[in-house]
């Protein structure tokens, strides 16, 4: 029986492409290409980074846990690895690629029969050490949500000065970049 | 001529209802009703609060600036004022009400002919003092984005422990509530 933790995680994972499309489709470049300084992500970079995660991070690691356990540590993930293939692409292309890859990965995930026992299977993270499949799934969800909040924060930052005295009521304007 | 700052702000303001619908429509209650403790907002509360802002805050203040200037200070806004009318309502009802009110307000905003001169008109905030119409418009945008990031953060918080050792890579899990 599929564990309820999987269905609950899927509720978020399947909504992320739609959420990003609603926020970003058709948005002008000053919003879509804004960032927080050197080596920080713009909204467009976030989508590229999420695409790269679909290609190389979440499902490949999940399969390593199921097939190899701790005997094969995960391949380290490069936060900026998306740049070579996905940097500078038009937003619509990024959103479509992310949607397609995410849908495909979640179809595969649903087919894996992740019951309570399988969620306790373990793998080896190259820096964090032993992790469970349940932790990987939860981290995937939180990683999505973290990038949604990052998109909102990066966009808000453009108006840090424009809000004038309202700044003290708008803590998003003074949160650290990430 | 409508000031370009208005068109730019509208890009965000008109997307917020769709963004919230993509994130929240059909979401189960454990996600939709999660909060960060006493007197903090759940995702459903955020939508209620945004509805109340459409009814009593942003456009009414904008009209006060245009019609009365600084002679009539804004009515103080109650962050929890939504509870009486909108607390505990089904998510779909909240999302629909917010979408309708926002659309109506933005139609009105587009009709006000906000050129550069009007954006410099001033009003009086009951706590912050003198503010310009341009600052009010920018604060409206940032307020939307702040609540989008809040929804993401509140939802992520449910998995603070579930991610295990990944927590140190996921700063959204340790950001203060707001």
PDB file of N, CA and C in Angstrom, chain A residues 67-141:
ATOM      1  N   UNK A  67      17.791   0.733  -5.602  1.00  0.00           N
ATOM      2  CA  UNK A  67      18.545  -0.298  -6.337  1.00  0.00           C
ATOM      3  C   UNK A  67      19.885  -0.633  -5.699  1.00  0.00           C
ATOM      4  N   UNK A  68      20.519   0.363  -5.036  1.00  0.00           N
ATOM      5  CA  UNK A  68      21.871   0.133  -4.530  1.00  0.00           C
ATOM      6  C   UNK A  68      21.990   0.367  -3.028  1.00  0.00           C
ATOM      7  N   UNK A  69      20.991   0.997  -2.427  1.00  0.00           N
ATOM      8  CA  UNK A  69      21.099   1.305  -0.999  1.00  0.00           C
ATOM      9  C   UNK A  69      22.283   2.219  -0.740  1.00  0.00           C
ATOM     10  N   UNK A  70      22.982   1.940   0.379  1.00  0.00           N
ATOM     11  CA  UNK A  70      24.093   2.824   0.755  1.00  0.00           C
ATOM     12  C   UNK A  70      25.387   2.489   0.026  1.00  0.00           C
ATOM     13  N   UNK A  71      25.367   1.429  -0.786  1.00  0.00           N
ATOM     14  CA  UNK A  71      26.625   1.010  -1.427  1.00  0.00           C
ATOM     15  C   UNK A  71      27.090   2.001  -2.496  1.00  0.00           C
ATOM     16  N   UNK A  72      26.157   2.787  -3.041  1.00  0.00           N
ATOM     17  CA  UNK A  72      26.551   3.784  -4.055  1.00  0.00           C
ATOM     18  C   UNK A  72      26.130   5.180  -3.605  1.00  0.00           C
ATOM     19  N   UNK A  73      27.090   5.979  -3.092  1.00  0.00           N
ATOM     20  CA  UNK A  73      26.725   7.335  -2.653  1.00  0.00           C
ATOM     21  C   UNK A  73      26.144   8.126  -3.826  1.00  0.00           C
ATOM     22  N   UNK A  74      25.249   9.071  -3.502  1.00  0.00           N
ATOM     23  CA  UNK A  74      24.665   9.915  -4.548  1.00  0.00           C
ATOM     24  C   UNK A  74      25.769  10.721  -5.248  1.00  0.00           C
ATOM     25  N   UNK A  75      25.548  11.014  -6.523  1.00  0.00           N
ATOM     26  CA  UNK A  75      26.405  11.957  -7.240  1.00  0.00           C
ATOM     27  C   UNK A  75      26.156  13.350  -6.665  1.00  0.00           C
ATOM     28  N   UNK A  76      27.234  14.108  -6.331  1.00  0.00           N
ATOM     29  CA  UNK A  76      27.002  15.472  -5.823  1.00  0.00           C
ATOM     30  C   UNK A  76      26.204  16.289  -6.841  1.00  0.00           C
ATOM     31  N   UNK A  77      25.339  17.163  -6.333  1.00  0.00           N
ATOM     32  CA  UNK A  77      24.485  17.980  -7.203  1.00  0.00           C
ATOM     33  C   UNK A  77      25.081  19.380  -7.297  1.00  0.00           C
ATOM     34  N   UNK A  78      25.180  19.896  -8.511  1.00  0.00           N
ATOM     35  CA  UNK A  78      25.740  21.225  -8.743  1.00  0.00           C
ATOM     36  C   UNK A  78      24.591  22.231  -8.875  1.00  0.00           C
ATOM     37  N   UNK A  79      24.470  23.127  -7.870  1.00  0.00           N
ATOM     38  CA  UNK A  79      23.381  24.117  -7.872  1.00  0.00           C
ATOM     39  C   UNK A  79      23.357  24.944  -9.151  1.00  0.00           C
ATOM     40  N   UNK A  80      24.543  25.147  -9.753  1.00  0.00           N
ATOM     41  CA  UNK A  80      24.619  25.972 -10.960  1.00  0.00           C
ATOM     42  C   UNK A  80      24.788  25.124 -12.219  1.00  0.00           C
ATOM     43  N   UNK A  81      24.619  23.822 -12.076  1.00  0.00           N
ATOM     44  CA  UNK A  81      24.812  22.908 -13.210  1.00  0.00           C
ATOM     45  C   UNK A  81      23.852  23.152 -14.360  1.00  0.00           C
ATOM     46  N   UNK A  82      22.742  23.842 -14.067  1.00  0.00           N
ATOM     47  CA  UNK A  82      21.743  24.106 -15.111  1.00  0.00           C
ATOM     48  C   UNK A  82      22.226  25.098 -16.161  1.00  0.00           C
ATOM     49  N   UNK A  83      23.239  25.913 -15.798  1.00  0.00           N
ATOM     50  CA  UNK A  83      23.595  27.050 -16.659  1.00  0.00           C
ATOM     51  C   UNK A  83      23.988  26.626 -18.061  1.00  0.00           C
ATOM     52  N   UNK A  84      24.760  25.559 -18.165  1.00  0.00           N
ATOM     53  CA  UNK A  84      25.276  25.161 -19.475  1.00  0.00           C
ATOM     54  C   UNK A  84      24.136  24.898 -20.451  1.00  0.00           C
ATOM     55  N   UNK A  85      23.140  24.148 -20.023  1.00  0.00           N
ATOM     56  CA  UNK A  85      22.051  23.783 -20.935  1.00  0.00           C
ATOM     57  C   UNK A  85      20.868  24.748 -20.869  1.00  0.00           C
ATOM     58  N   UNK A  86      20.573  25.271 -19.691  1.00  0.00           N
ATOM     59  CA  UNK A  86      19.300  25.983 -19.505  1.00  0.00           C
ATOM     60  C   UNK A  86      19.451  27.476 -19.250  1.00  0.00           C
ATOM     61  N   UNK A  87      20.689  27.953 -19.076  1.00  0.00           N
ATOM     62  CA  UNK A  87      20.898  29.377 -18.804  1.00  0.00           C
ATOM     63  C   UNK A  87      20.437  30.235 -19.984  1.00  0.00           C
ATOM     64  N   UNK A  88      19.731  31.324 -19.682  1.00  0.00           N
ATOM     65  CA  UNK A  88      19.368  32.285 -20.718  1.00  0.00           C
ATOM     66  C   UNK A  88      18.242  31.862 -21.647  1.00  0.00           C
ATOM     67  N   UNK A  89      17.641  30.701 -21.406  1.00  0.00           N
ATOM     68  CA  UNK A  89      16.525  30.293 -22.280  1.00  0.00           C
ATOM     69  C   UNK A  89      15.275  31.119 -22.014  1.00  0.00           C
ATOM     70  N   UNK A  90      14.402  31.227 -23.009  1.00  0.00           N
ATOM     71  CA  UNK A  90      13.145  31.961 -22.777  1.00  0.00           C
ATOM     72  C   UNK A  90      12.313  31.292 -21.682  1.00  0.00           C
ATOM     73  N   UNK A  91      11.626  32.119 -20.908  1.00  0.00           N
ATOM     74  CA  UNK A  91      10.854  31.612 -19.774  1.00  0.00           C
ATOM     75  C   UNK A  91       9.860  30.521 -20.186  1.00  0.00           C
ATOM     76  N   UNK A  92       9.187  30.728 -21.296  1.00  0.00           N
ATOM     77  CA  UNK A  92       8.159  29.763 -21.649  1.00  0.00           C
ATOM     78  C   UNK A  92       8.759  28.377 -21.912  1.00  0.00           C
ATOM     79  N   UNK A  93       9.937  28.376 -22.537  1.00  0.00           N
ATOM     80  CA  UNK A  93      10.620  27.114 -22.787  1.00  0.00           C
ATOM     81  C   UNK A  93      11.016  26.438 -21.469  1.00  0.00           C
ATOM     82  N   UNK A  94      11.482  27.249 -20.523  1.00  0.00           N
ATOM     83  CA  UNK A  94      11.868  26.711 -19.216  1.00  0.00           C
ATOM     84  C   UNK A  94      10.656  26.116 -18.493  1.00  0.00           C
ATOM     85  N   UNK A  95       9.560  26.857 -18.495  1.00  0.00           N
ATOM     86  CA  UNK A  95       8.369  26.380 -17.772  1.00  0.00           C
ATOM     87  C   UNK A  95       7.837  25.091 -18.400  1.00  0.00           C
ATOM     88  N   UNK A  96       7.869  25.013 -19.727  1.00  0.00           N
ATOM     89  CA  UNK A  96       7.373  23.810 -20.397  1.00  0.00           C
ATOM     90  C   UNK A  96       8.277  22.610 -20.103  1.00  0.00           C
ATOM     91  N   UNK A  97       9.577  22.832 -20.162  1.00  0.00           N
ATOM     92  CA  UNK A  97      10.510  21.728 -19.889  1.00  0.00           C
ATOM     93  C   UNK A  97      10.349  21.236 -18.450  1.00  0.00           C
ATOM     94  N   UNK A  98      10.229  22.171 -17.516  1.00  0.00           N
ATOM     95  CA  UNK A  98      10.072  21.766 -16.120  1.00  0.00           C
ATOM     96  C   UNK A  98       8.778  20.978 -15.930  1.00  0.00           C
ATOM     97  N   UNK A  99       7.704  21.468 -16.500  1.00  0.00           N
ATOM     98  CA  UNK A  99       6.415  20.789 -16.356  1.00  0.00           C
ATOM     99  C   UNK A  99       6.483  19.357 -16.897  1.00  0.00           C
ATOM    100  N   UNK A 100       7.062  19.210 -18.057  1.00  0.00           N
ATOM    101  CA  UNK A 100       7.118  17.875 -18.675  1.00  0.00           C
ATOM    102  C   UNK A 100       7.981  16.911 -17.861  1.00  0.00           C
ATOM    103  N   UNK A 101       9.139  17.400 -17.434  1.00  0.00           N
ATOM    104  CA  UNK A 101      10.032  16.527 -16.664  1.00  0.00           C
ATOM    105  C   UNK A 101       9.427  16.161 -15.312  1.00  0.00           C
ATOM    106  N   UNK A 102       8.834  17.140 -14.644  1.00  0.00           N
ATOM    107  CA  UNK A 102       8.220  16.873 -13.347  1.00  0.00           C
ATOM    108  C   UNK A 102       7.074  15.868 -13.492  1.00  0.00           C
ATOM    109  N   UNK A 103       6.219  16.063 -14.485  1.00  0.00           N
ATOM    110  CA  UNK A 103       5.094  15.142 -14.687  1.00  0.00           C
ATOM    111  C   UNK A 103       5.599  13.716 -14.913  1.00  0.00           C
ATOM    112  N   UNK A 104       6.605  13.606 -15.748  1.00  0.00           N
ATOM    113  CA  UNK A 104       7.176  12.290 -16.045  1.00  0.00           C
ATOM    114  C   UNK A 104       7.756  11.658 -14.773  1.00  0.00           C
ATOM    115  N   UNK A 105       8.471  12.454 -14.005  1.00  0.00           N
ATOM    116  CA  UNK A 105       9.069  11.919 -12.780  1.00  0.00           C
ATOM    117  C   UNK A 105       8.011  11.512 -11.756  1.00  0.00           C
ATOM    118  N   UNK A 106       6.943  12.280 -11.661  1.00  0.00           N
ATOM    119  CA  UNK A 106       5.917  11.922 -10.671  1.00  0.00           C
ATOM    120  C   UNK A 106       5.134  10.688 -11.131  1.00  0.00           C
ATOM    121  N   UNK A 107       4.951  10.536 -12.429  1.00  0.00           N
ATOM    122  CA  UNK A 107       4.344   9.288 -12.922  1.00  0.00           C
ATOM    123  C   UNK A 107       5.210   8.090 -12.514  1.00  0.00           C
ATOM    124  N   UNK A 108       6.507   8.242 -12.692  1.00  0.00           N
ATOM    125  CA  UNK A 108       7.426   7.162 -12.307  1.00  0.00           C
ATOM    126  C   UNK A 108       7.347   6.916 -10.797  1.00  0.00           C
ATOM    127  N   UNK A 109       7.317   8.000 -10.029  1.00  0.00           N
ATOM    128  CA  UNK A 109       7.256   7.881  -8.569  1.00  0.00           C
ATOM    129  C   UNK A 109       6.006   7.117  -8.128  1.00  0.00           C
ATOM    130  N   UNK A 110       4.878   7.458  -8.743  1.00  0.00           N
ATOM    131  CA  UNK A 110       3.627   6.780  -8.388  1.00  0.00           C
ATOM    132  C   UNK A 110       3.690   5.284  -8.692  1.00  0.00           C
ATOM    133  N   UNK A 111       4.504   4.912  -9.663  1.00  0.00           N
ATOM    134  CA  UNK A 111       4.608   3.509 -10.063  1.00  0.00           C
ATOM    135  C   UNK A 111       5.552   2.678  -9.203  1.00  0.00           C
ATOM    136  N   UNK A 112       6.215   3.329  -8.249  1.00  0.00           N
ATOM    137  CA  UNK A 112       7.248   2.608  -7.492  1.00  0.00           C
ATOM    138  C   UNK A 112       6.705   1.866  -6.277  1.00  0.00           C
ATOM    139  N   UNK A 113       5.427   2.035  -5.982  1.00  0.00           N
ATOM    140  CA  UNK A 113       4.844   1.330  -4.839  1.00  0.00           C
ATOM    141  C   UNK A 113       5.563   1.632  -3.536  1.00  0.00           C
ATOM    142  N   UNK A 114       5.713   2.902  -3.225  1.00  0.00           N
ATOM    143  CA  UNK A 114       6.470   3.282  -2.027  1.00  0.00           C
ATOM    144  C   UNK A 114       5.612   3.098  -0.773  1.00  0.00           C
ATOM    145  N   UNK A 115       5.734   1.933  -0.166  1.00  0.00           N
ATOM    146  CA  UNK A 115       5.025   1.663   1.085  1.00  0.00           C
ATOM    147  C   UNK A 115       5.916   2.079   2.266  1.00  0.00           C
ATOM    148  N   UNK A 116       5.379   1.896   3.472  1.00  0.00           N
ATOM    149  CA  UNK A 116       6.110   2.352   4.669  1.00  0.00           C
ATOM    150  C   UNK A 116       7.495   1.715   4.762  1.00  0.00           C
ATOM    151  N   UNK A 117       7.611   0.442   4.392  1.00  0.00           N
ATOM    152  CA  UNK A 117       8.907  -0.238   4.496  1.00  0.00           C
ATOM    153  C   UNK A 117       9.923   0.381   3.535  1.00  0.00           C
ATOM    154  N   UNK A 118       9.495   0.642   2.298  1.00  0.00           N
ATOM    155  CA  UNK A 118      10.436   1.214   1.333  1.00  0.00           C
ATOM    156  C   UNK A 118      10.875   2.622   1.723  1.00  0.00           C
ATOM    157  N   UNK A 119       9.964   3.369   2.360  1.00  0.00           N
ATOM    158  CA  UNK A 119      10.332   4.727   2.780  1.00  0.00           C
ATOM    159  C   UNK A 119      11.464   4.714   3.807  1.00  0.00           C
ATOM    160  N   UNK A 120      11.648   3.595   4.493  1.00  0.00           N
ATOM    161  CA  UNK A 120      12.745   3.513   5.480  1.00  0.00           C
ATOM    162  C   UNK A 120      14.051   3.040   4.884  1.00  0.00           C
ATOM    163  N   UNK A 121      14.053   2.688   3.594  1.00  0.00           N
ATOM    164  CA  UNK A 121      15.314   2.292   2.948  1.00  0.00           C
ATOM    165  C   UNK A 121      16.297   3.458   2.983  1.00  0.00           C
ATOM    166  N   UNK A 122      17.574   3.150   3.006  1.00  0.00           N
ATOM    167  CA  UNK A 122      18.580   4.209   3.193  1.00  0.00           C
ATOM    168  C   UNK A 122      19.553   4.300   2.014  1.00  0.00           C
ATOM    169  N   UNK A 123      20.062   5.503   1.850  1.00  0.00           N
ATOM    170  CA  UNK A 123      21.112   5.769   0.878  1.00  0.00           C
ATOM    171  C   UNK A 123      22.191   6.597   1.546  1.00  0.00           C
ATOM    172  N   UNK A 124      23.209   6.952   0.774  1.00  0.00           N
ATOM    173  CA  UNK A 124      24.320   7.730   1.342  1.00  0.00           C
ATOM    174  C   UNK A 124      24.505   9.020   0.564  1.00  0.00           C
ATOM    175  N   UNK A 125      24.285  10.144   1.259  1.00  0.00           N
ATOM    176  CA  UNK A 125      24.506  11.466   0.674  1.00  0.00           C
ATOM    177  C   UNK A 125      26.007  11.766   0.778  1.00  0.00           C
ATOM    178  N   UNK A 126      26.608  12.338  -0.278  1.00  0.00           N
ATOM    179  CA  UNK A 126      28.072  12.526  -0.245  1.00  0.00           C
ATOM    180  C   UNK A 126      28.545  13.430   0.889  1.00  0.00           C
ATOM    181  N   UNK A 127      27.685  14.348   1.363  1.00  0.00           N
ATOM    182  CA  UNK A 127      28.098  15.228   2.471  1.00  0.00           C
ATOM    183  C   UNK A 127      27.328  14.939   3.750  1.00  0.00           C
ATOM    184  N   UNK A 128      26.050  14.584   3.631  1.00  0.00           N
ATOM    185  CA  UNK A 128      25.196  14.459   4.819  1.00  0.00           C
ATOM    186  C   UNK A 128      25.199  13.057   5.419  1.00  0.00           C
ATOM    187  N   UNK A 129      25.734  12.082   4.706  1.00  0.00           N
ATOM    188  CA  UNK A 129      25.774  10.717   5.224  1.00  0.00           C
ATOM    189  C   UNK A 129      24.464   9.988   5.008  1.00  0.00           C
ATOM    190  N   UNK A 130      24.129   9.101   5.959  1.00  0.00           N
ATOM    191  CA  UNK A 130      22.959   8.241   5.790  1.00  0.00           C
ATOM    192  C   UNK A 130      21.655   9.038   5.775  1.00  0.00           C
ATOM    193  N   UNK A 131      20.828   8.769   4.777  1.00  0.00           N
ATOM    194  CA  UNK A 131      19.502   9.401   4.682  1.00  0.00           C
ATOM    195  C   UNK A 131      18.496   8.330   4.281  1.00  0.00           C
ATOM    196  N   UNK A 132      17.233   8.557   4.657  1.00  0.00           N
ATOM    197  CA  UNK A 132      16.186   7.609   4.267  1.00  0.00           C
ATOM    198  C   UNK A 132      15.450   8.121   3.023  1.00  0.00           C
ATOM    199  N   UNK A 133      14.752   7.199   2.382  1.00  0.00           N
ATOM    200  CA  UNK A 133      13.942   7.582   1.232  1.00  0.00           C
ATOM    201  C   UNK A 133      12.864   8.580   1.649  1.00  0.00           C
ATOM    202  N   UNK A 134      12.281   8.393   2.829  1.00  0.00           N
ATOM    203  CA  UNK A 134      11.271   9.346   3.334  1.00  0.00           C
ATOM    204  C   UNK A 134      11.869  10.743   3.482  1.00  0.00           C
ATOM    205  N   UNK A 135      13.105  10.827   3.949  1.00  0.00           N
ATOM    206  CA  UNK A 135      13.757  12.145   4.090  1.00  0.00           C
ATOM    207  C   UNK A 135      14.020  12.785   2.726  1.00  0.00           C
ATOM    208  N   UNK A 136      14.421  11.964   1.772  1.00  0.00           N
ATOM    209  CA  UNK A 136      14.640  12.474   0.411  1.00  0.00           C
ATOM    210  C   UNK A 136      13.351  13.069  -0.150  1.00  0.00           C
ATOM    211  N   UNK A 137      12.257  12.348   0.046  1.00  0.00           N
ATOM    212  CA  UNK A 137      10.965  12.811  -0.473  1.00  0.00           C
ATOM    213  C   UNK A 137      10.551  14.127   0.208  1.00  0.00           C
ATOM    214  N   UNK A 138      10.723  14.208   1.512  1.00  0.00           N
ATOM    215  CA  UNK A 138      10.379  15.437   2.242  1.00  0.00           C
ATOM    216  C   UNK A 138      11.280  16.597   1.796  1.00  0.00           C
ATOM    217  N   UNK A 139      12.557  16.306   1.558  1.00  0.00           N
ATOM    218  CA  UNK A 139      13.489  17.359   1.126  1.00  0.00           C
ATOM    219  C   UNK A 139      13.125  17.873  -0.261  1.00  0.00           C
ATOM    220  N   UNK A 140      12.644  16.988  -1.109  1.00  0.00           N
ATOM    221  CA  UNK A 140      12.213  17.396  -2.459  1.00  0.00           C
ATOM    222  C   UNK A 140      11.061  18.417  -2.340  1.00  0.00           C
ATOM    223  N   UNK A 141      10.104  18.115  -1.484  1.00  0.00           N
ATOM    224  CA  UNK A 141       8.968  19.022  -1.261  1.00  0.00           C
ATOM    225  C   UNK A 141       9.443  20.376  -0.727  1.00  0.00           C
TER     226      UNK A 141
END
